[in-house]
Structure formats: structure tokens, C-alpha cells
Amino acid sequence: MMLRLTCLAVAGLLCSAPAAAQTTFTPRDESPEEFAAGPGRDEAFYACTACHGFKLVAQQGLTRAQWEDSINLMVRRHNMPPLEGKDRETVLNYLEAAYPPRAPARGGWQNPFAK
Ligand code: HEC
């Protein structure tokens, strides 16, 4: 009896997890205006929010080469339609300018507990 319940629970998890992931984000939750202004913002926003929130993108701070890798990864691993030519250029220019690697906090690492 216990065993059967456990199996049901596991099956339920397997079935419900992907569905839940899909309903947590809808593009309407965000709009391009919420993010750093700059040429290419709309293009980047719509290219990336086909699958996930732009916050996930905006919270990164990467070099251009790392943004390249990031896009390549989306194409390779997640079946993003390849972003090429001028579109790729536009999106990369925006990401590079708007979300560069963050400078380390002034004064270096601070132990949050040492107050
Ligand atoms: C076809 C779907 C799809 C598109 C389009 C897409 N992504 Fe993603 N992306 C994903 C999925 C799925 C994840 C979930 C995390 C993972 O497994 O990498 C993700 C995760 C990420 C992450 C987080 C990775 C990490 O290591 O935490 C970044 C950054 C990212 N995407 C950047 C982008 C950028 C930039 C674009 C637009 C140029 C984009 N994505 C467009 C599917 C997509």
C-alpha cells in the first residue's frame, strides 16, 4: 500500500513539473521598458522571452564572448531559432552594453555577518 502511494506521488511529480514551469512565466509579465534602455533592447527582449523571462537574462553580467556562448547554448541545448547576421549583431550589441560583467564591489568581499 505504501509502495503504491509512493509510486503515484513520483508519477505526479514527473507529470506536473514541466507544466508548472510553463505557467510560471508569460511574456506579458514583463515589458521591454523595464530593462536598460539602448538600441536593440526590443530585439533582445523578444528574442529571449520566447522561452523565459528577460530578468533571467538581465541578472547576468557577461562579456561579449560570454553572451555569444550564452546564445549558442540557447540554440544548441534549447532549440532556440538560430540568431544570425544583423539580428545577432543587434542583440549582442545590446547585451554587451547593457549587461557587462559587474565590477567587484568596492572594498572587496564583505562578510555579511561581521557587523
Ligand atoms: C528556445 C527557448 C529559449 C530561447 C529563445 C532563449 N532561451 Fe535562454 N534558456 C532556455 C532554457 C530552457 C533555460 C533554462 C536553464 C538551462 O537549462 O540553461 C534558459 C536559461 C538561460 C540563462 C540562464 C543560464 C544559467 O546558467 O543560469 C541565460 C543567461 C539565458 N537563458 C540567456 C538567453 C538569452 C540571452 C536569450 C536571447 C538571446 C535566450 N536565453 C533565449 C531557453 C531559451
CSV table of N, CA and C and ligand atoms in Angstrom, one decimal:
chain,number,residue,atom,x,y,z
A,1,MET,N,0.8,-1.2,0.0
A,1,MET,CA,0.0,0.0,0.0
A,1,MET,C,0.9,1.3,0.0
A,2,MET,N,1.8,1.3,0.9
A,2,MET,CA,2.7,2.5,1.0
A,2,MET,C,3.5,2.6,-0.4
A,3,LEU,N,3.9,1.4,-0.9
A,3,LEU,CA,4.7,1.5,-2.1
A,3,LEU,C,3.9,2.1,-3.2
A,4,ARG,N,2.6,1.7,-3.3
A,4,ARG,CA,1.8,2.2,-4.4
A,4,ARG,C,1.6,3.7,-4.3
A,5,LEU,N,1.4,4.2,-3.1
A,5,LEU,CA,1.3,5.6,-2.9
A,5,LEU,C,2.5,6.4,-3.3
A,6,THR,N,3.7,5.8,-3.0
A,6,THR,CA,4.9,6.5,-3.3
A,6,THR,C,5.0,6.6,-4.9
A,7,CYS,N,4.7,5.5,-5.5
A,7,CYS,CA,4.8,5.5,-7.0
A,7,CYS,C,3.9,6.6,-7.6
A,8,LEU,N,2.7,6.7,-7.0
A,8,LEU,CA,1.8,7.7,-7.5
A,8,LEU,C,2.3,9.1,-7.3
A,9,ALA,N,2.9,9.3,-6.2
A,9,ALA,CA,3.5,10.6,-5.9
A,9,ALA,C,4.6,10.9,-6.8
A,10,VAL,N,5.4,9.9,-7.1
A,10,VAL,CA,6.5,10.2,-8.0
A,10,VAL,C,6.0,10.5,-9.4
A,11,ALA,N,5.0,9.7,-9.9
A,11,ALA,CA,4.5,9.9,-11.2
A,11,ALA,C,3.8,11.3,-11.3
A,12,GLY,N,3.2,11.7,-10.2
A,12,GLY,CA,2.6,13.0,-10.2
A,12,GLY,C,3.6,14.1,-10.4
A,13,LEU,N,4.7,14.0,-9.7
A,13,LEU,CA,5.8,15.0,-9.8
A,13,LEU,C,6.3,15.1,-11.2
A,14,LEU,N,6.5,13.9,-11.8
A,14,LEU,CA,7.1,13.9,-13.1
A,14,LEU,C,6.1,14.6,-14.1
A,15,CYS,N,4.9,14.4,-13.9
A,15,CYS,CA,3.9,14.9,-14.8
A,15,CYS,C,3.7,16.4,-14.6
A,16,SER,N,3.7,16.8,-13.4
A,16,SER,CA,3.3,18.2,-13.1
A,16,SER,C,4.4,19.2,-13.2
A,17,ALA,N,5.7,18.7,-13.0
A,17,ALA,CA,6.8,19.7,-13.0
A,17,ALA,C,6.9,20.5,-14.3
A,18,PRO,N,6.9,19.9,-15.5
A,18,PRO,CA,7.1,20.7,-16.7
A,18,PRO,C,5.9,21.7,-16.9
A,19,ALA,N,4.7,21.2,-16.6
A,19,ALA,CA,3.5,22.1,-16.7
A,19,ALA,C,3.7,23.3,-15.9
A,20,ALA,N,4.1,23.1,-14.6
A,20,ALA,CA,4.2,24.2,-13.7
A,20,ALA,C,5.3,25.2,-14.2
A,21,ALA,N,6.4,24.7,-14.8
A,21,ALA,CA,7.4,25.5,-15.3
A,21,ALA,C,6.9,26.4,-16.4
A,22,GLN,N,6.0,25.9,-17.2
A,22,GLN,CA,5.5,26.7,-18.3
A,22,GLN,C,4.5,27.7,-17.9
A,23,THR,N,3.8,27.5,-16.8
A,23,THR,CA,2.8,28.5,-16.4
A,23,THR,C,3.4,29.6,-15.5
A,24,THR,N,4.6,29.5,-15.0
A,24,THR,CA,5.1,30.5,-14.1
A,24,THR,C,5.5,31.8,-14.9
A,25,PHE,N,5.8,31.7,-16.2
A,25,PHE,CA,6.1,32.9,-16.9
A,25,PHE,C,5.3,33.1,-18.1
A,26,THR,N,4.8,34.3,-18.3
A,26,THR,CA,4.2,34.7,-19.5
A,26,THR,C,4.8,36.0,-19.9
A,27,PRO,N,5.1,36.2,-21.2
A,27,PRO,CA,5.8,37.4,-21.6
A,27,PRO,C,5.1,38.7,-21.1
A,28,ARG,N,3.8,38.6,-21.0
A,28,ARG,CA,3.1,39.8,-20.5
A,28,ARG,C,3.4,40.2,-19.1
A,29,ASP,N,4.1,39.4,-18.4
A,29,ASP,CA,4.6,39.8,-17.1
A,29,ASP,C,5.6,40.8,-17.1
A,30,GLU,N,6.3,40.9,-18.3
A,30,GLU,CA,7.4,41.9,-18.4
A,30,GLU,C,7.2,42.7,-19.7
A,31,SER,N,7.8,43.9,-19.7
A,31,SER,CA,7.8,44.6,-21.0
A,31,SER,C,9.2,45.2,-21.2
A,32,PRO,N,9.6,45.4,-22.4
A,32,PRO,CA,11.0,45.9,-22.7
A,32,PRO,C,11.3,47.1,-21.9
A,33,GLU,N,10.4,48.0,-21.6
A,33,GLU,CA,10.6,49.2,-20.9
A,33,GLU,C,11.2,49.1,-19.5
A,34,GLU,N,11.0,47.9,-19.0
A,34,GLU,CA,11.5,47.7,-17.6
A,34,GLU,C,13.0,47.5,-17.6
A,35,PHE,N,13.6,47.3,-18.8
A,35,PHE,CA,15.0,47.0,-18.8
A,35,PHE,C,15.9,48.1,-19.4
A,36,ALA,N,17.2,48.0,-19.1
A,36,ALA,CA,18.1,49.1,-19.5
A,36,ALA,C,17.8,49.5,-20.9
A,37,ALA,N,17.7,50.9,-21.1
A,37,ALA,CA,17.4,51.4,-22.4
A,37,ALA,C,18.6,51.3,-23.3
A,38,GLY,N,18.4,51.2,-24.6
A,38,GLY,CA,19.5,51.1,-25.5
A,38,GLY,C,19.1,50.5,-26.8
A,39,PRO,N,19.8,50.8,-27.9
A,39,PRO,CA,19.5,50.3,-29.2
A,39,PRO,C,19.5,48.7,-29.1
A,40,GLY,N,18.5,48.1,-29.7
A,40,GLY,CA,18.4,46.7,-29.7
A,40,GLY,C,17.7,46.1,-28.6
A,41,ARG,N,17.2,46.9,-27.7
A,41,ARG,CA,16.5,46.3,-26.5
A,41,ARG,C,15.3,45.5,-26.9
A,42,ASP,N,14.5,46.0,-27.7
A,42,ASP,CA,13.3,45.3,-28.1
A,42,ASP,C,13.6,44.0,-28.8
A,43,GLU,N,14.6,44.0,-29.7
A,43,GLU,CA,15.0,42.8,-30.4
A,43,GLU,C,15.5,41.7,-29.4
A,44,ALA,N,16.3,42.2,-28.5
A,44,ALA,CA,16.8,41.2,-27.5
A,44,ALA,C,15.7,40.7,-26.6
A,45,PHE,N,14.9,41.6,-26.2
A,45,PHE,CA,13.7,41.2,-25.3
A,45,PHE,C,12.9,40.1,-26.0
A,46,TYR,N,12.5,40.4,-27.2
A,46,TYR,CA,11.6,39.4,-27.9
A,46,TYR,C,12.3,38.2,-28.3
A,47,ALA,N,13.6,38.2,-28.6
A,47,ALA,CA,14.3,37.0,-29.0
A,47,ALA,C,14.4,36.1,-27.8
A,48,CYS,N,14.6,36.6,-26.6
A,48,CYS,CA,14.8,35.8,-25.4
A,48,CYS,C,13.5,35.4,-24.7
A,49,THR,N,12.5,36.3,-24.7
A,49,THR,CA,11.3,36.0,-23.9
A,49,THR,C,10.4,35.0,-24.6
A,50,ALA,N,10.8,34.5,-25.8
A,50,ALA,CA,10.0,33.4,-26.4
A,50,ALA,C,10.0,32.3,-25.4
A,51,CYS,N,11.0,32.1,-24.6
A,51,CYS,CA,11.1,31.0,-23.7
A,51,CYS,C,11.2,31.3,-22.2
A,52,HIS,N,11.8,32.4,-21.9
A,52,HIS,CA,11.9,32.7,-20.4
A,52,HIS,C,11.9,34.2,-20.2
A,53,GLY,N,11.8,34.5,-18.9
A,53,GLY,CA,11.7,35.9,-18.6
A,53,GLY,C,13.0,36.6,-18.9
A,54,PHE,N,12.9,37.9,-19.2
A,54,PHE,CA,14.1,38.7,-19.5
A,54,PHE,C,14.9,39.0,-18.3
A,55,LYS,N,14.3,38.9,-17.1
A,55,LYS,CA,15.0,39.0,-15.9
A,55,LYS,C,16.1,38.0,-15.7
A,56,LEU,N,15.9,36.8,-16.2
A,56,LEU,CA,16.9,35.8,-16.2
A,56,LEU,C,18.1,36.2,-17.0
A,57,VAL,N,17.9,37.0,-18.0
A,57,VAL,CA,19.0,37.5,-18.9
A,57,VAL,C,19.6,38.7,-18.2
A,58,ALA,N,18.8,39.6,-17.7
A,58,ALA,CA,19.3,40.9,-17.2
A,58,ALA,C,20.0,40.7,-15.9
A,59,GLN,N,19.8,39.6,-15.2
A,59,GLN,CA,20.6,39.4,-14.0
A,59,GLN,C,22.0,38.9,-14.2
A,60,GLN,N,22.3,38.6,-15.4
A,60,GLN,CA,23.7,38.2,-15.7
A,60,GLN,C,24.5,39.4,-16.0
A,61,GLY,N,25.8,39.3,-15.9
A,61,GLY,CA,26.7,40.3,-16.3
A,61,GLY,C,27.9,39.6,-17.0
A,62,LEU,N,27.9,39.8,-18.4
A,62,LEU,CA,28.8,39.0,-19.2
A,62,LEU,C,29.6,39.8,-20.2
A,63,THR,N,30.7,39.2,-20.6
A,63,THR,CA,31.4,39.9,-21.7
A,63,THR,C,30.7,39.5,-23.0
A,64,ARG,N,31.2,40.2,-24.1
A,64,ARG,CA,30.5,39.9,-25.4
A,64,ARG,C,30.7,38.4,-25.7
A,65,ALA,N,31.9,37.9,-25.5
A,65,ALA,CA,32.2,36.5,-25.8
A,65,ALA,C,31.3,35.6,-25.0
A,66,GLN,N,31.1,35.9,-23.7
A,66,GLN,CA,30.2,35.1,-22.9
A,66,GLN,C,28.8,35.2,-23.4
A,67,TRP,N,28.3,36.3,-23.8
A,67,TRP,CA,27.0,36.5,-24.4
A,67,TRP,C,26.9,35.6,-25.6
A,68,GLU,N,27.9,35.6,-26.4
A,68,GLU,CA,28.0,34.7,-27.6
A,68,GLU,C,27.7,33.3,-27.2
A,69,ASP,N,28.5,32.8,-26.2
A,69,ASP,CA,28.3,31.5,-25.7
A,69,ASP,C,26.9,31.2,-25.2
A,70,SER,N,26.4,32.2,-24.5
A,70,SER,CA,25.1,32.1,-24.0
A,70,SER,C,24.0,31.8,-25.1
A,71,ILE,N,24.1,32.6,-26.1
A,71,ILE,CA,23.2,32.5,-27.2
A,71,ILE,C,23.4,31.1,-27.9
A,72,ASN,N,24.7,30.8,-28.1
A,72,ASN,CA,25.0,29.5,-28.8
A,72,ASN,C,24.4,28.3,-28.0
A,73,LEU,N,24.4,28.5,-26.6
A,73,LEU,CA,23.9,27.4,-25.8
A,73,LEU,C,22.4,27.3,-25.9
A,74,MET,N,21.7,28.5,-26.0
A,74,MET,CA,20.3,28.5,-26.2
A,74,MET,C,19.9,27.8,-27.5
A,75,VAL,N,20.7,28.0,-28.5
A,75,VAL,CA,20.4,27.4,-29.8
A,75,VAL,C,20.7,25.9,-29.7
A,76,ARG,N,21.8,25.6,-29.2
A,76,ARG,CA,22.2,24.1,-29.2
A,76,ARG,C,21.4,23.3,-28.2
A,77,ARG,N,21.2,23.8,-27.0
A,77,ARG,CA,20.6,23.0,-26.0
A,77,ARG,C,19.0,23.2,-25.9
A,78,HIS,N,18.6,24.4,-26.3
A,78,HIS,CA,17.2,24.6,-26.1
A,78,HIS,C,16.4,24.9,-27.4
A,79,ASN,N,17.0,24.6,-28.5
A,79,ASN,CA,16.3,24.8,-29.8
A,79,ASN,C,15.9,26.2,-30.1
A,80,MET,N,16.6,27.1,-29.6
A,80,MET,CA,16.3,28.5,-30.0
A,80,MET,C,16.6,28.6,-31.5
A,81,PRO,N,15.7,29.3,-32.2
A,81,PRO,CA,16.0,29.5,-33.6
A,81,PRO,C,17.3,30.3,-33.8
A,82,PRO,N,18.2,29.8,-34.6
A,82,PRO,CA,19.5,30.5,-34.7
A,82,PRO,C,19.4,32.0,-34.9
A,83,LEU,N,20.2,32.7,-34.2
A,83,LEU,CA,20.1,34.2,-34.3
A,83,LEU,C,21.4,34.5,-35.2
A,84,GLU,N,21.1,35.1,-36.4
A,84,GLU,CA,22.3,35.2,-37.2
A,84,GLU,C,22.3,36.6,-37.9
A,85,GLY,N,23.5,36.9,-38.4
A,85,GLY,CA,23.7,38.1,-39.2
A,85,GLY,C,23.4,39.4,-38.4
A,86,LYS,N,22.6,40.3,-39.0
A,86,LYS,CA,22.4,41.6,-38.4
A,86,LYS,C,21.6,41.4,-37.0
A,87,ASP,N,20.7,40.5,-37.0
A,87,ASP,CA,19.9,40.3,-35.7
A,87,ASP,C,20.8,39.9,-34.6
A,88,ARG,N,21.7,39.0,-34.9
A,88,ARG,CA,22.6,38.6,-33.8
A,88,ARG,C,23.5,39.7,-33.3
A,89,GLU,N,24.0,40.5,-34.3
A,89,GLU,CA,24.8,41.7,-34.0
A,89,GLU,C,24.0,42.7,-33.1
A,90,THR,N,22.8,42.9,-33.5
A,90,THR,CA,21.9,43.9,-32.7
A,90,THR,C,21.7,43.4,-31.3
A,91,VAL,N,21.4,42.1,-31.1
A,91,VAL,CA,21.1,41.6,-29.8
A,91,VAL,C,22.4,41.6,-29.0
A,92,LEU,N,23.5,41.2,-29.6
A,92,LEU,CA,24.8,41.1,-28.9
A,92,LEU,C,25.3,42.5,-28.5
A,93,ASN,N,25.1,43.5,-29.4
A,93,ASN,CA,25.5,44.9,-29.0
A,93,ASN,C,24.7,45.3,-27.8
A,94,TYR,N,23.4,45.0,-27.8
A,94,TYR,CA,22.6,45.5,-26.6
A,94,TYR,C,23.1,44.8,-25.4
A,95,LEU,N,23.2,43.4,-25.4
A,95,LEU,CA,23.6,42.7,-24.2
A,95,LEU,C,24.9,43.1,-23.7
A,96,GLU,N,25.8,43.3,-24.6
A,96,GLU,CA,27.2,43.7,-24.2
A,96,GLU,C,27.2,45.1,-23.5
A,97,ALA,N,26.4,46.0,-24.0
A,97,ALA,CA,26.4,47.4,-23.5
A,97,ALA,C,25.5,47.4,-22.2
A,98,ALA,N,24.4,46.7,-22.2
A,98,ALA,CA,23.5,46.9,-21.0
A,98,ALA,C,23.9,46.0,-19.9
A,99,TYR,N,24.5,44.8,-20.1
A,99,TYR,CA,24.8,43.9,-19.0
A,99,TYR,C,26.2,43.4,-19.1
A,100,PRO,N,27.2,44.3,-18.9
A,100,PRO,CA,28.6,43.9,-18.9
A,100,PRO,C,28.9,43.2,-17.5
A,101,PRO,N,30.1,42.6,-17.4
A,101,PRO,CA,30.5,42.0,-16.2
A,101,PRO,C,30.4,43.0,-15.1
A,102,ARG,N,29.9,42.7,-13.9
A,102,ARG,CA,29.9,43.7,-12.8
A,102,ARG,C,31.2,43.8,-12.2
A,103,ALA,N,31.6,45.1,-11.9
A,103,ALA,CA,32.8,45.3,-11.2
A,103,ALA,C,32.7,44.8,-9.8
A,104,PRO,N,33.8,44.2,-9.3
A,104,PRO,CA,33.7,43.7,-7.9
A,104,PRO,C,33.3,44.9,-6.9
A,105,ALA,N,32.5,44.6,-6.0
A,105,ALA,CA,32.0,45.6,-5.0
A,105,ALA,C,33.2,46.3,-4.4
A,106,ARG,N,33.1,47.6,-4.2
A,106,ARG,CA,34.2,48.4,-3.7
A,106,ARG,C,34.6,47.9,-2.3
A,107,GLY,N,35.9,47.8,-2.1
A,107,GLY,CA,36.3,47.3,-0.8
A,107,GLY,C,36.4,45.8,-0.7
A,108,GLY,N,36.1,45.2,-1.9
A,108,GLY,CA,36.2,43.7,-1.9
A,108,GLY,C,35.1,43.0,-1.2
A,109,TRP,N,35.2,41.8,-1.0
A,109,TRP,CA,34.2,41.0,-0.4
A,109,TRP,C,34.0,41.3,1.1
A,110,GLN,N,32.7,41.5,1.5
A,110,GLN,CA,32.4,41.9,2.8
A,110,GLN,C,31.7,40.7,3.5
A,111,ASN,N,32.1,40.3,4.6
A,111,ASN,CA,31.4,39.3,5.3
A,111,ASN,C,30.1,39.9,5.9
A,112,PRO,N,29.0,39.4,5.4
A,112,PRO,CA,27.7,40.0,5.8
A,112,PRO,C,27.4,39.8,7.3
A,113,PHE,N,28.1,38.8,7.9
A,113,PHE,CA,27.8,38.5,9.3
A,113,PHE,C,28.7,39.3,10.3
A,114,ALA,N,29.8,40.0,9.7
A,114,ALA,CA,30.7,40.7,10.5
A,114,ALA,C,30.3,42.1,10.7
A,115,LYS,N,29.2,42.3,11.3
A,115,LYS,CA,28.8,43.7,11.5
A,115,LYS,C,29.0,44.1,13.0
B,1,HEC,C1,14.0,28.3,-27.3
B,1,HEC,C2,14.0,28.7,-25.9
B,1,HEC,C3,15.0,29.7,-25.4
B,1,HEC,C4,15.2,30.9,-26.0
B,1,HEC,C5,14.7,31.6,-27.2
B,1,HEC,C6,16.2,31.6,-25.1
B,1,HEC,N1,16.5,30.7,-24.1
B,1,HEC,FE1,17.7,31.1,-22.5
B,1,HEC,N2,17.2,29.4,-21.6
B,1,HEC,C7,16.3,28.5,-22.1
B,1,HEC,C8,16.1,27.5,-21.1
B,1,HEC,C9,15.1,26.3,-21.3
B,1,HEC,C10,16.8,27.8,-19.9
B,1,HEC,C11,16.8,27.1,-18.6
B,1,HEC,C12,18.2,26.9,-18.0
B,1,HEC,C13,19.1,26.0,-18.7
B,1,HEC,O1,19.0,24.8,-18.7
B,1,HEC,O2,20.1,26.5,-19.3
B,1,HEC,C14,17.5,29.1,-20.3
B,1,HEC,C15,18.4,29.8,-19.5
B,1,HEC,C16,19.1,30.9,-19.8
B,1,HEC,C17,20.1,31.6,-19.0
B,1,HEC,C18,20.5,31.1,-17.6
B,1,HEC,C19,21.6,30.1,-17.7
B,1,HEC,C20,22.2,29.8,-16.4
B,1,HEC,O3,23.3,29.3,-16.5
B,1,HEC,O4,21.6,30.2,-15.4
B,1,HEC,C21,20.5,32.6,-19.7
B,1,HEC,C22,21.6,33.6,-19.3
B,1,HEC,C23,19.8,32.7,-20.9
B,1,HEC,N3,19.0,31.6,-21.0
B,1,HEC,C24,20.0,33.6,-21.9
B,1,HEC,C25,19.3,33.7,-23.0
B,1,HEC,C26,19.4,34.8,-23.9
B,1,HEC,C27,20.4,36.0,-23.8
B,1,HEC,C28,18.4,34.6,-24.9
B,1,HEC,C29,18.1,35.5,-26.1
B,1,HEC,C30,19.1,36.0,-26.9
B,1,HEC,C31,17.7,33.4,-24.6
B,1,HEC,N4,18.3,32.9,-23.4
B,1,HEC,C32,16.7,32.8,-25.3
B,1,HEC,C33,15.7,28.5,-23.3
B,1,HEC,C34,15.7,29.6,-24.2
